[in-house]
mmCIF file of C-alpha atoms in Angstrom:
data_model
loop_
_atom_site.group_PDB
_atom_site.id
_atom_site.type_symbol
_atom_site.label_atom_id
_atom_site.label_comp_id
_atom_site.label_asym_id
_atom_site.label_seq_id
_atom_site.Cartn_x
_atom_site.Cartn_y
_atom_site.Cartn_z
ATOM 1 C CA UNK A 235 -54.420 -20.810 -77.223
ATOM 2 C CA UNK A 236 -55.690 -24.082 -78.276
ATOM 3 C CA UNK A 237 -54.957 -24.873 -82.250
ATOM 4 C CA UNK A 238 -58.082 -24.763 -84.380
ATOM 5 C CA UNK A 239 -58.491 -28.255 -84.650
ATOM 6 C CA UNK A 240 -58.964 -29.258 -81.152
ATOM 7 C CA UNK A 241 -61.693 -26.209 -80.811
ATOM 8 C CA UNK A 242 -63.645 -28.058 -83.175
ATOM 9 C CA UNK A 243 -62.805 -32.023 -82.027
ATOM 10 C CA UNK A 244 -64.553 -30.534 -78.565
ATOM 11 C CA UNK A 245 -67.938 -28.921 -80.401
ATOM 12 C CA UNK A 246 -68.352 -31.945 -82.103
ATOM 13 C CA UNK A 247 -67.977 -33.583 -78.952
ATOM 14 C CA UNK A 248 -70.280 -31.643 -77.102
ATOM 15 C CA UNK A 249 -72.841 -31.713 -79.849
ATOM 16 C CA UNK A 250 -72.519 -35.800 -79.969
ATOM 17 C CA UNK A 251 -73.168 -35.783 -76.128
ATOM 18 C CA UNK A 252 -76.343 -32.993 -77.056
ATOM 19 C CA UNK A 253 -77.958 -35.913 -79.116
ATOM 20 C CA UNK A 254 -77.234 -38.100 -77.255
ATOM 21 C CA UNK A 255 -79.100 -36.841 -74.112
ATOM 22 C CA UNK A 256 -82.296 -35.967 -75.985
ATOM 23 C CA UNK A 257 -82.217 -39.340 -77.539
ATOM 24 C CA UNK A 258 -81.808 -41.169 -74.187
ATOM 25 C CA UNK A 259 -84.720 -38.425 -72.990
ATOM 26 C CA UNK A 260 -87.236 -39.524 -75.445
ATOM 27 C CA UNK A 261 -86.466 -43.386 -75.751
ATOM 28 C CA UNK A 262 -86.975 -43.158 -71.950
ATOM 29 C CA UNK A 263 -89.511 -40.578 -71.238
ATOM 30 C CA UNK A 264 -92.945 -41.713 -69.573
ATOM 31 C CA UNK A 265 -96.131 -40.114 -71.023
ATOM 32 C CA UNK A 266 -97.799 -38.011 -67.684
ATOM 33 C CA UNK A 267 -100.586 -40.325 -68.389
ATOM 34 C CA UNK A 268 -98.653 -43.788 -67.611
ATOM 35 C CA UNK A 269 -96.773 -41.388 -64.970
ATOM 36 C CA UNK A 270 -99.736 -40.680 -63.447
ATOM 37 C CA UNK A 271 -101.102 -44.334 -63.800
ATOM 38 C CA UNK A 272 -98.027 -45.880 -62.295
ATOM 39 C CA UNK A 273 -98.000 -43.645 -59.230
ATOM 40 C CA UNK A 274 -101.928 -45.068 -58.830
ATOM 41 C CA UNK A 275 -101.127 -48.167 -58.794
ATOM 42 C CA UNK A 276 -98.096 -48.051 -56.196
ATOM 43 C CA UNK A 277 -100.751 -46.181 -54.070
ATOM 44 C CA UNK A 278 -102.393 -49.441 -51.942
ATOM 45 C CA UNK A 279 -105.350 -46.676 -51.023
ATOM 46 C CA UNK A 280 -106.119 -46.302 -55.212
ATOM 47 C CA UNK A 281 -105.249 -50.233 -55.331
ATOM 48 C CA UNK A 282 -108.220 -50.968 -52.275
ATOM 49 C CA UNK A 283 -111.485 -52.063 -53.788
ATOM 50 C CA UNK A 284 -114.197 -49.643 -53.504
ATOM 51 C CA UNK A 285 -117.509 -50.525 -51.409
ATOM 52 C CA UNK A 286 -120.605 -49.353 -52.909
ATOM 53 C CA UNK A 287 -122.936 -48.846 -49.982
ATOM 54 C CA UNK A 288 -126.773 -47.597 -50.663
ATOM 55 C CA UNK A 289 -128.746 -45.754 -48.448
ATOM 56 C CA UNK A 290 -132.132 -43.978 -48.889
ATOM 57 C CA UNK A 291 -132.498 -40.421 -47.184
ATOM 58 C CA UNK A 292 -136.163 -40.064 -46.647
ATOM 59 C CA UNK A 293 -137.822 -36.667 -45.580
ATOM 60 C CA UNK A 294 -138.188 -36.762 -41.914
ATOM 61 C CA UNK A 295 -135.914 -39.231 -41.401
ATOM 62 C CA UNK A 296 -132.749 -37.995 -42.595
ATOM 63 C CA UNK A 297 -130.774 -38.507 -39.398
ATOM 64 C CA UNK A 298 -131.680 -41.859 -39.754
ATOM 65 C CA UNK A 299 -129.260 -42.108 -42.908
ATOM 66 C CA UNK A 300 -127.190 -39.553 -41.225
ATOM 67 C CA UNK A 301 -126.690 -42.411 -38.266
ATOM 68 C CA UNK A 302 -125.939 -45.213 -40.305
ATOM 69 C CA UNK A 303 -123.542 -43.878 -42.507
ATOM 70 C CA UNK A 304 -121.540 -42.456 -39.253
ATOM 71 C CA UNK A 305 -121.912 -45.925 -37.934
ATOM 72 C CA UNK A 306 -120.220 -47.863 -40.787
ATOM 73 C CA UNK A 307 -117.973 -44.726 -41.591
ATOM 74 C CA UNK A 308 -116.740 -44.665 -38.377
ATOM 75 C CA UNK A 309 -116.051 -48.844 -38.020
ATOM 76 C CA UNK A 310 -114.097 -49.669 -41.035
ATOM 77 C CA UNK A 311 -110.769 -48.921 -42.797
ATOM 78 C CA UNK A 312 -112.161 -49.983 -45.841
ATOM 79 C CA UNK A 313 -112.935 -47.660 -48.821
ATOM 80 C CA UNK A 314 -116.313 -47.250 -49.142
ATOM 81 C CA UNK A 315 -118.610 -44.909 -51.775
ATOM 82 C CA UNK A 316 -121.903 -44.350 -50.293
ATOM 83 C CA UNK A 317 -124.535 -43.973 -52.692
ATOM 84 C CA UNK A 318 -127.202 -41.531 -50.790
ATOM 85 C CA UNK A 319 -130.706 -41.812 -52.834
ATOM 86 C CA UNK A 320 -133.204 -39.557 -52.367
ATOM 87 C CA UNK A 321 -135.991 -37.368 -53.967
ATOM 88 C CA UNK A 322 -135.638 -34.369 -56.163
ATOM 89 C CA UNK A 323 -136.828 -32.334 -52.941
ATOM 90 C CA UNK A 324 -134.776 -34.223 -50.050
ATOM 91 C CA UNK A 325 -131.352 -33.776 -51.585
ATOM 92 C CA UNK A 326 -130.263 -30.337 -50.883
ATOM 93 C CA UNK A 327 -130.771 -31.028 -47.252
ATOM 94 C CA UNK A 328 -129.099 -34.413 -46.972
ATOM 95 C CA UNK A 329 -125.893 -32.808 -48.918
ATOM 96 C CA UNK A 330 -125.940 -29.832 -46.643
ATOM 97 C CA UNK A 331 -126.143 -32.223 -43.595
ATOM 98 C CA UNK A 332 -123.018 -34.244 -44.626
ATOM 99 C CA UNK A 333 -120.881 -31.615 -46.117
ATOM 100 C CA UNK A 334 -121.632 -29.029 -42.529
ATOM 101 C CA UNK A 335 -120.409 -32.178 -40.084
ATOM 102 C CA UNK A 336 -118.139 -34.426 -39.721
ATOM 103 C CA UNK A 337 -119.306 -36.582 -42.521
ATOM 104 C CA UNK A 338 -117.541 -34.284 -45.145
ATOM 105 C CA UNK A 339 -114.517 -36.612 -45.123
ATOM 106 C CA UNK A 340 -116.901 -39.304 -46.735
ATOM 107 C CA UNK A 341 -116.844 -40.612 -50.128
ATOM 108 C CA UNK A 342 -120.508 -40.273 -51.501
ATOM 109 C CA UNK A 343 -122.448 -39.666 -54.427
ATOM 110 C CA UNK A 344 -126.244 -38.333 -53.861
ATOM 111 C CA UNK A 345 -128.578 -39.825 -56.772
ATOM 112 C CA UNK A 346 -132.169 -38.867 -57.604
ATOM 113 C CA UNK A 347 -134.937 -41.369 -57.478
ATOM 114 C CA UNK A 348 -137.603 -40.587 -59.691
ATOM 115 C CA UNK A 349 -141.224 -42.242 -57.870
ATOM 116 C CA UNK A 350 -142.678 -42.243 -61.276
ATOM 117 C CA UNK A 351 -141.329 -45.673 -61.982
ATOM 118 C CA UNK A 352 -143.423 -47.086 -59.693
ATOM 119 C CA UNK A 353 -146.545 -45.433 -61.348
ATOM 120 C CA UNK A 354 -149.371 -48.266 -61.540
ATOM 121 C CA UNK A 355 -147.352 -50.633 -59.426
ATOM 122 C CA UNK A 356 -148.326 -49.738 -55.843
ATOM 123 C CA UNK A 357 -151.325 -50.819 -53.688
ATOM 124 C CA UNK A 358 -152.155 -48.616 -51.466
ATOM 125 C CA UNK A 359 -152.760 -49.739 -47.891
ATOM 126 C CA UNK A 360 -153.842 -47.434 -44.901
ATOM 127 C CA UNK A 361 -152.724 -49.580 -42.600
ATOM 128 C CA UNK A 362 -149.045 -48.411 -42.891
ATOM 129 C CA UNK A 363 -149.110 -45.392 -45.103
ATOM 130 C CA UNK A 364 -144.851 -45.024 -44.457
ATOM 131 C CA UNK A 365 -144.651 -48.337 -46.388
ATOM 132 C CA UNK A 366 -145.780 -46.993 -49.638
ATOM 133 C CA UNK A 367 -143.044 -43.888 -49.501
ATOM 134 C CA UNK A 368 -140.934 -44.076 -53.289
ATOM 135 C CA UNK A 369 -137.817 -44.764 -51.618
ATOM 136 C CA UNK A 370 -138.755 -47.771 -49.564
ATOM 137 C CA UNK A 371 -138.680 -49.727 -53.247
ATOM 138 C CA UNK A 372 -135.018 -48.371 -54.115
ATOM 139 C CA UNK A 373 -133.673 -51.895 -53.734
ATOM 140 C CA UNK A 374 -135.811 -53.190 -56.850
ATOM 141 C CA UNK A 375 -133.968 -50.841 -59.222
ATOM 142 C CA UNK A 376 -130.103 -51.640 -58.093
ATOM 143 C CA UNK A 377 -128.836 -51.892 -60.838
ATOM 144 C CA UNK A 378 -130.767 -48.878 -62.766
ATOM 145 C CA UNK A 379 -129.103 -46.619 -59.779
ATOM 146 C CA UNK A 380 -125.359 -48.532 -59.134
ATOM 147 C CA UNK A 381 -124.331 -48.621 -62.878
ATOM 148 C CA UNK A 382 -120.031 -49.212 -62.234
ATOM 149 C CA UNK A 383 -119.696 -51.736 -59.665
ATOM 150 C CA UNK A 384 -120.882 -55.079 -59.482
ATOM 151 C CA UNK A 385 -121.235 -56.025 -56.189
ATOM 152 C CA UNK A 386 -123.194 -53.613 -54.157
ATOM 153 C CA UNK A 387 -124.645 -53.317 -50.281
ATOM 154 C CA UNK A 388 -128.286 -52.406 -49.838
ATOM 155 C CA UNK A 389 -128.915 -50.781 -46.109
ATOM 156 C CA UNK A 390 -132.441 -49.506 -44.849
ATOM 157 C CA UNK A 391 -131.813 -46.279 -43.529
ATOM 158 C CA UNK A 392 -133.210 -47.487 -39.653
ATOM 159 C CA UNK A 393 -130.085 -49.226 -39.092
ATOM 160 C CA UNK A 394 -126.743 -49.359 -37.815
ATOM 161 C CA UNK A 395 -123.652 -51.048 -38.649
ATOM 162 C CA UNK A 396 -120.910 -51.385 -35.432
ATOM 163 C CA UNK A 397 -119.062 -54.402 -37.260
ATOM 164 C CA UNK A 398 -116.470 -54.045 -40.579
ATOM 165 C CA UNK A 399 -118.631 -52.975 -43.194
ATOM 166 C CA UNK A 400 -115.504 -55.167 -45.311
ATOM 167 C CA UNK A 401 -116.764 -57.989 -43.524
ATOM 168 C CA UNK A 402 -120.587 -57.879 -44.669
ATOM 169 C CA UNK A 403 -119.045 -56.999 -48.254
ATOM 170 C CA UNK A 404 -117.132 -60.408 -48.161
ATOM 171 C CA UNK A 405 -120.377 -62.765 -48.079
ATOM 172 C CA UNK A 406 -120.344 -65.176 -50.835
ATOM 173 C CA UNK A 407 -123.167 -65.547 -52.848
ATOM 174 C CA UNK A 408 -123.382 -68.999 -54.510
ATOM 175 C CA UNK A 409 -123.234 -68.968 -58.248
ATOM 176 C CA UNK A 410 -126.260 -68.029 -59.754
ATOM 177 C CA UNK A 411 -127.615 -65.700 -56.861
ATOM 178 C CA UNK A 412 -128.196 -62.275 -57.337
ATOM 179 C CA UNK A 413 -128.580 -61.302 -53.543
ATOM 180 C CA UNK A 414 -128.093 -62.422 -50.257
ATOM 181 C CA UNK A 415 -130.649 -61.872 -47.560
ATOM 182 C CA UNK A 416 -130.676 -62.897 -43.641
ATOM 183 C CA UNK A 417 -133.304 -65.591 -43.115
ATOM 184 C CA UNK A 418 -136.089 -64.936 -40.050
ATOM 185 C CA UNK A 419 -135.617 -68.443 -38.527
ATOM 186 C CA UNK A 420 -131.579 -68.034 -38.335
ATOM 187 C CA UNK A 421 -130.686 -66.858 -34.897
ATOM 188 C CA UNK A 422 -132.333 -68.518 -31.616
ATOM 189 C CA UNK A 423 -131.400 -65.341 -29.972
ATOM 190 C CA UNK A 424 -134.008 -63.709 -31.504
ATOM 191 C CA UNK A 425 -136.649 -66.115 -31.180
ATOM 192 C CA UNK A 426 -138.190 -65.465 -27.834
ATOM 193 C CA UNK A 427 -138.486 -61.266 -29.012
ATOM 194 C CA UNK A 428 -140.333 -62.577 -32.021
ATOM 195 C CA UNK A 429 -143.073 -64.689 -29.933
ATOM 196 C CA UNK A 430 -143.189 -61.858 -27.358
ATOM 197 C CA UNK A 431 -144.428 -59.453 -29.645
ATOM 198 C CA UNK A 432 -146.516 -62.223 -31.889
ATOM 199 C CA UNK A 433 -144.869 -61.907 -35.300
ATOM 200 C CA UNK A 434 -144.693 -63.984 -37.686
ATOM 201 C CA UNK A 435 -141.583 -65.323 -39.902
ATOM 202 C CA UNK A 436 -142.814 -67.355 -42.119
ATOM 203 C CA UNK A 437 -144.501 -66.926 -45.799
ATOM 204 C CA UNK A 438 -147.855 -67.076 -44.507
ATOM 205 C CA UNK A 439 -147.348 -63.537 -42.999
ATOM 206 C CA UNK A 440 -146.576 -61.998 -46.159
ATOM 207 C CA UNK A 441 -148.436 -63.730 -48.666
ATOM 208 C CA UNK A 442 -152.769 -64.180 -49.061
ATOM 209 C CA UNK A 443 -152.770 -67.717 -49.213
ATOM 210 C CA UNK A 444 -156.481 -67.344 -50.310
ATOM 211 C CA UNK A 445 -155.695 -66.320 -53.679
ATOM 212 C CA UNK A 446 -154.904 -68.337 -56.438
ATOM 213 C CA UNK A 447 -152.052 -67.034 -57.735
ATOM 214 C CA UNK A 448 -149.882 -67.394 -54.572
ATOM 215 C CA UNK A 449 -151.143 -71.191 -54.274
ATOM 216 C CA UNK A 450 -149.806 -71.877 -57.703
ATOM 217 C CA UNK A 451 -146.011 -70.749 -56.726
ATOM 218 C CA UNK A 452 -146.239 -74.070 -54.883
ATOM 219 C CA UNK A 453 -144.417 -72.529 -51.575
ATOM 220 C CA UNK A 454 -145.558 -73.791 -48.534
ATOM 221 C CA UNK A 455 -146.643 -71.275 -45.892
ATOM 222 C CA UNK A 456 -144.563 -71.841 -43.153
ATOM 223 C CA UNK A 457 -141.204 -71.532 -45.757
ATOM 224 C CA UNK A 458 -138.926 -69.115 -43.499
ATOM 225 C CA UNK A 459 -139.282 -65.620 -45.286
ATOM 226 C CA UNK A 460 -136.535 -63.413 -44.937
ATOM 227 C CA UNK A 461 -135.399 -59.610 -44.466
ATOM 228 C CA UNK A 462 -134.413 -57.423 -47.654
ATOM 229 C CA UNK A 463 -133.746 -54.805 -45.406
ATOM 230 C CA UNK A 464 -129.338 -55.716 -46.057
ATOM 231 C CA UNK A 465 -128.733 -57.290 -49.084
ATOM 232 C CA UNK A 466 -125.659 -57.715 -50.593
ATOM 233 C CA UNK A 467 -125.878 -57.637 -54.588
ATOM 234 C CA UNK A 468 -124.938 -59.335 -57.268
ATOM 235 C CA UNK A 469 -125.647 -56.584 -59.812
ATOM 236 C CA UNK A 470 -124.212 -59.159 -62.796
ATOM 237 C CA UNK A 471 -126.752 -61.887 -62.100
ATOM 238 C CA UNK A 472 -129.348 -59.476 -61.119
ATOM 239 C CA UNK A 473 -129.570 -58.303 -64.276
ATOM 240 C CA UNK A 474 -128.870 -61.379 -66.200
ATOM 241 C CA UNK A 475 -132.149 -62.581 -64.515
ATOM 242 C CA UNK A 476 -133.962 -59.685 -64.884
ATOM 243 C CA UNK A 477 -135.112 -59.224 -61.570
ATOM 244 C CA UNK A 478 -136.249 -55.660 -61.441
ATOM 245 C CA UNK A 479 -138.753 -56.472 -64.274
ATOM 246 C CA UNK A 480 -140.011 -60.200 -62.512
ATOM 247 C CA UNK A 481 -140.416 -57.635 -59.217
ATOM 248 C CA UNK A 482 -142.621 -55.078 -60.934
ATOM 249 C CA UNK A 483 -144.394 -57.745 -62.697
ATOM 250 C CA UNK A 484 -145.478 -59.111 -59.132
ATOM 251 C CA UNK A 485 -146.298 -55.671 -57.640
ATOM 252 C CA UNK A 486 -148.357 -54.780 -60.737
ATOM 253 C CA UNK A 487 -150.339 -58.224 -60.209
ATOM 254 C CA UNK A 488 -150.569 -57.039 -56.742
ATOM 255 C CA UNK A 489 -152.129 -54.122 -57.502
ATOM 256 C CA UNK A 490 -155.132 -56.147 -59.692
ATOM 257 C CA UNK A 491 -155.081 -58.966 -57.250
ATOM 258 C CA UNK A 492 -154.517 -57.816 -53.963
ATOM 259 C CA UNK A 493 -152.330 -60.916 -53.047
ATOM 260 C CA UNK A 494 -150.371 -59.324 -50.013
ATOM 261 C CA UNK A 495 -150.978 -60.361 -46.397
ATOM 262 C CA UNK A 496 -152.122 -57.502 -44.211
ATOM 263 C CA UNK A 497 -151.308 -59.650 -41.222
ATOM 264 C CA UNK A 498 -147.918 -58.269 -40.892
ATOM 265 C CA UNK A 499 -148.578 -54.722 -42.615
ATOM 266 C CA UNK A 500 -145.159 -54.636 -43.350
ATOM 267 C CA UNK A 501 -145.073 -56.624 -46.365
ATOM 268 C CA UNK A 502 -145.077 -54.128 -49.322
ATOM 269 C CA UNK A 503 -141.676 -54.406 -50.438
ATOM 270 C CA UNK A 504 -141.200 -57.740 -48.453
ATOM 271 C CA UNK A 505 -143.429 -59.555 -50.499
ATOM 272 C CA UNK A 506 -142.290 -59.460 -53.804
ATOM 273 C CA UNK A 507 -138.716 -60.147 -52.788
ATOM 274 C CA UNK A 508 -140.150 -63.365 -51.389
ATOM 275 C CA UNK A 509 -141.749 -64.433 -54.346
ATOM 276 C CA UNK A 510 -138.681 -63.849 -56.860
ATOM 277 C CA UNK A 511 -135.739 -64.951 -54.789
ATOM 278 C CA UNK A 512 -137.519 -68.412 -53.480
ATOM 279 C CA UNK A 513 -135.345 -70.809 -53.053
ATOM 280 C CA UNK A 514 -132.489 -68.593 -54.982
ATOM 281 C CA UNK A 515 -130.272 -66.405 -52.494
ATOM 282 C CA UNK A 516 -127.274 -67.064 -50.246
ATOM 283 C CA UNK A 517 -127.227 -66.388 -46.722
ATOM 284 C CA UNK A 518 -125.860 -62.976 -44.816
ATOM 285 C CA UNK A 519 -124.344 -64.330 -41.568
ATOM 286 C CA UNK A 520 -127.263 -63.239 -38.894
ATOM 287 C CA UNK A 521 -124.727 -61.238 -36.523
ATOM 288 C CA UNK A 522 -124.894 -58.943 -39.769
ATOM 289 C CA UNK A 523 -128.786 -58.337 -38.931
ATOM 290 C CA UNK A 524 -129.939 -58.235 -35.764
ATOM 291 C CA UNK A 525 -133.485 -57.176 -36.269
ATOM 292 C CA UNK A 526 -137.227 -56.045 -34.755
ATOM 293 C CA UNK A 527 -135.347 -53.716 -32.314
ATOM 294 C CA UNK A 528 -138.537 -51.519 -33.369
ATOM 295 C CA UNK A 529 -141.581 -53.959 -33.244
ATOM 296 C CA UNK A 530 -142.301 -53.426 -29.519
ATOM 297 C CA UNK A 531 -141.485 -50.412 -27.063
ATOM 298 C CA UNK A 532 -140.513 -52.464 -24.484
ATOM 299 C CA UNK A 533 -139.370 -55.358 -26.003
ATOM 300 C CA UNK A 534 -135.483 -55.528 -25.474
ATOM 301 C CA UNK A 535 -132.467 -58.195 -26.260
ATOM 302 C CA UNK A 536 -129.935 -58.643 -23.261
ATOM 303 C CA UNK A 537 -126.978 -55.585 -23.757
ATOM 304 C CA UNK A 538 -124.084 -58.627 -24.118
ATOM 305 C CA UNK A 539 -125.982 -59.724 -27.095
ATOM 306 C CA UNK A 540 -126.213 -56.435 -28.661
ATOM 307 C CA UNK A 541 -122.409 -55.490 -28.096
ATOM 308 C CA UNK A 542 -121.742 -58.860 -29.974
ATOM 309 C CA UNK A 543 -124.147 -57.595 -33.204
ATOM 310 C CA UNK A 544 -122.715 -56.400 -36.099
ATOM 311 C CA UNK A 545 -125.516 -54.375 -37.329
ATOM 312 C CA UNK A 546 -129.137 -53.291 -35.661
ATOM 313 C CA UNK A 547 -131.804 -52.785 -37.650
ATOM 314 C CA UNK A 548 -135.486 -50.697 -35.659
ATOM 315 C CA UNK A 549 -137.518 -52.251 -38.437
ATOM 316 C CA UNK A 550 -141.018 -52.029 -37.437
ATOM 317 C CA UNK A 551 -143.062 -48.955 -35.683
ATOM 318 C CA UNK A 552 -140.492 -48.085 -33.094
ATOM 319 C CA UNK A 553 -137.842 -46.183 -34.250
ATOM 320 C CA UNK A 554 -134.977 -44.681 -32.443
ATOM 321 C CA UNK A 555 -135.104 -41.277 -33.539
ATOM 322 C CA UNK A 556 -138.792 -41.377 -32.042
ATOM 323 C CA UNK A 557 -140.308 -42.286 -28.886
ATOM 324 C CA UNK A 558 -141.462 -44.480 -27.541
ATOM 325 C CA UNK A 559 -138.332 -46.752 -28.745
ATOM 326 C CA UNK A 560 -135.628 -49.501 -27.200
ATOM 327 C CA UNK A 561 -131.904 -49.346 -27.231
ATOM 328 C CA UNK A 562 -132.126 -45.719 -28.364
ATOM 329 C CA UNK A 563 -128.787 -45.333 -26.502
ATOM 330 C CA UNK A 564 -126.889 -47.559 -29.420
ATOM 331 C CA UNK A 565 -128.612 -45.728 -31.637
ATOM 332 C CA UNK A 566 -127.293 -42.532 -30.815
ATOM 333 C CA UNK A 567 -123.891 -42.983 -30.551
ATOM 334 C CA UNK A 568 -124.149 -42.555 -34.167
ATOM 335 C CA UNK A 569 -126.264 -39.734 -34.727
ATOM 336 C CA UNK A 570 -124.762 -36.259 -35.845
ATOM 337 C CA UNK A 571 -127.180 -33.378 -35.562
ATOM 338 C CA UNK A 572 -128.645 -31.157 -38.439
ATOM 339 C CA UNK A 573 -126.800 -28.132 -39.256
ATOM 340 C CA UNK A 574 -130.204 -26.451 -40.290
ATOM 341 C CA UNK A 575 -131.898 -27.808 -37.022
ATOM 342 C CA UNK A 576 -135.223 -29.146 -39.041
ATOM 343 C CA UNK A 577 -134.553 -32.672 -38.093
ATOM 344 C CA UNK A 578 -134.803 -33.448 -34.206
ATOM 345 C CA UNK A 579 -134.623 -36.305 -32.106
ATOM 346 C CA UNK A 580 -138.196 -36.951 -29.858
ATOM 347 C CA UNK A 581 -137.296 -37.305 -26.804
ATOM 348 C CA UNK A 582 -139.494 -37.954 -23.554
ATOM 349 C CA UNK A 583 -137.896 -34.449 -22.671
ATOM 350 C CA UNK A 584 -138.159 -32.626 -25.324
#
């Protein structure tokens, strides 16, 4: 039997090491927030930078947006948010579509556009009712829609992207630009499509040079315009130079005036952009918009020049989904069908 003494020497002991241990517990214990925190930031997928990526999803043309966002999805490691805007009545469908396919592994949010903004600020022009839809004017309100990041991408829905989405995301915009755009007179390659099917690139086709006001911006006519069909963002600058509010001012003058072209028909949205970002934007390399794949349907670029192109954009009557249309066969490599079978492909078949 151990004397008395020693019984207590070890309860002390043990009650010394007790302390002890909690004390070394609590001095070193990590809150499960900083826990949590620290295993974020050793995770290099929570350390990646996120790539906001906008796309309309118009009714009736849903698989467009359906295409493109398989097309960049399906060509990139990088971590990219897509931002799906549509209207109050579109949504359901488009959220169905992507969470019934194999688009469910996506990162996306699905916003709401509300067309009354543009109350009072739209001409309207018969000549190419589609023009006019809400959603085609998305890109003027950037910054209203993408409120966390600061650099954004702006795709129309009729394209698609077989590059590194990363790689369109990495164009520098010179300091005090709030977009950059793809110029019309950049890329030779595309110069003998645009005289075969007689458009124009140039100011003149988007502007009424009859009319006063567009006179006074002092921009000659045959200024290259430009496409605003892929823009990449500056949403900082954009704001700081209030460009939403210089845009409506010129499609509310519009609207009194009447100072669009109708040469080119296309020019609704177009114009505009041409008048507020004269002389002020950076420059998308042109590989990153290959364009007016749907201004003729029979118009067609050579196939090695098309494998080469990072994205391909059917801007103009002809689109893929439809017929008749070129290079429908790129097109669909992309395209997922709807779940709920209301959107279908026209086909010469069908």
């Amino acid at each position: 039997i151990l004397p008395l003494v020693s019984v207590n020497q070890i309860l002390l002991l043990l009650l010394v090491l007790t302390v002890c241990a909690i004390l070394y517990s609590k001095v070193h214990q990590v809150p499960l927030a900083l826990r949590n925190e620290t295993v974020d930031l050793e995770n290099p997928e929570e350390m990646e930078e996120e790539i906001p990526v906008v796309i309309c999803a118009a009714a009736g043309r849903m698989g467009a947006a359906v295409a493109a966002i398989s097309s960049i999805y399906s060509n990139t490691e990088a971590n990219v948010l897509f931002y799906i805007i549509g209207l109050r009545t579109t949504i359901p469908h488009i959220r169905k579509w992507i969470e019934n396919s194999k688009l469910k592994e996506i990162k996306f949010k699905v916003v709401e556009f509300n067309p009354m903004v543009l109350k009072g600020k739209i001409r309207q022009d018969a000549s190419r009712p589609e023009l006019l839809q809400p959603l085609n004017f998305v890109r003027f309100y950037l910054p209203l829609l993408i409120q966390k990041h600061e650099k954004v991408i702006y795709l129309d829905d009729d394209v698609i992207v077989q590059g590194d989405i990363q790689e369109l995301y990495d164009t520098k915009l010179a300091p005090g630009h709030a977009a950059a755009f793809s110029d019309d007179c950049d890329l030779p390659s595309t110069h003998e499509i645009v005289r075969s099917v007689g458009m124009q690139n140039t100011y003149m086709g988007f502007l009424d040079y009859r009319k006063q006001a567009i006179r006074d911006l002092g921009i000659s006519p045959s200024t290259c315009s430009f496409n605003p069909g892929v823009i990449v963002g500056n949403m900082t600058e954009w704001k700081h130079q209030r460009i939403t509010q210089q845009l409506e001012k010129w499609m509310q003058r519009n609207v009194e005036e009447n100072l669009y072209s109708s040469t080119l028909g296309g020019g609704v949205a177009t114009s505009p952009m041409l008048i507020v970002f004269h002389g002020k934007y950076s420059s998308i390399n042109p590989m990153w918009h290959i364009r007016h794949l749907g201004w003729s349907p029979d118009a067609r670029y050579s196939e090695q020049f098309l494998q080469e192109a990072k994205l391909l954009h059917w801007n103009g009557r002809y689109k893929p989904w439809d017929y008749p249309s070129v290079h429908t066969d790129l097109w669909e490599n992309w395209f997922i069908p709807d779940p709920s079978g209301k959107f279908k492909l026209t086909r010469p078949d069908s």
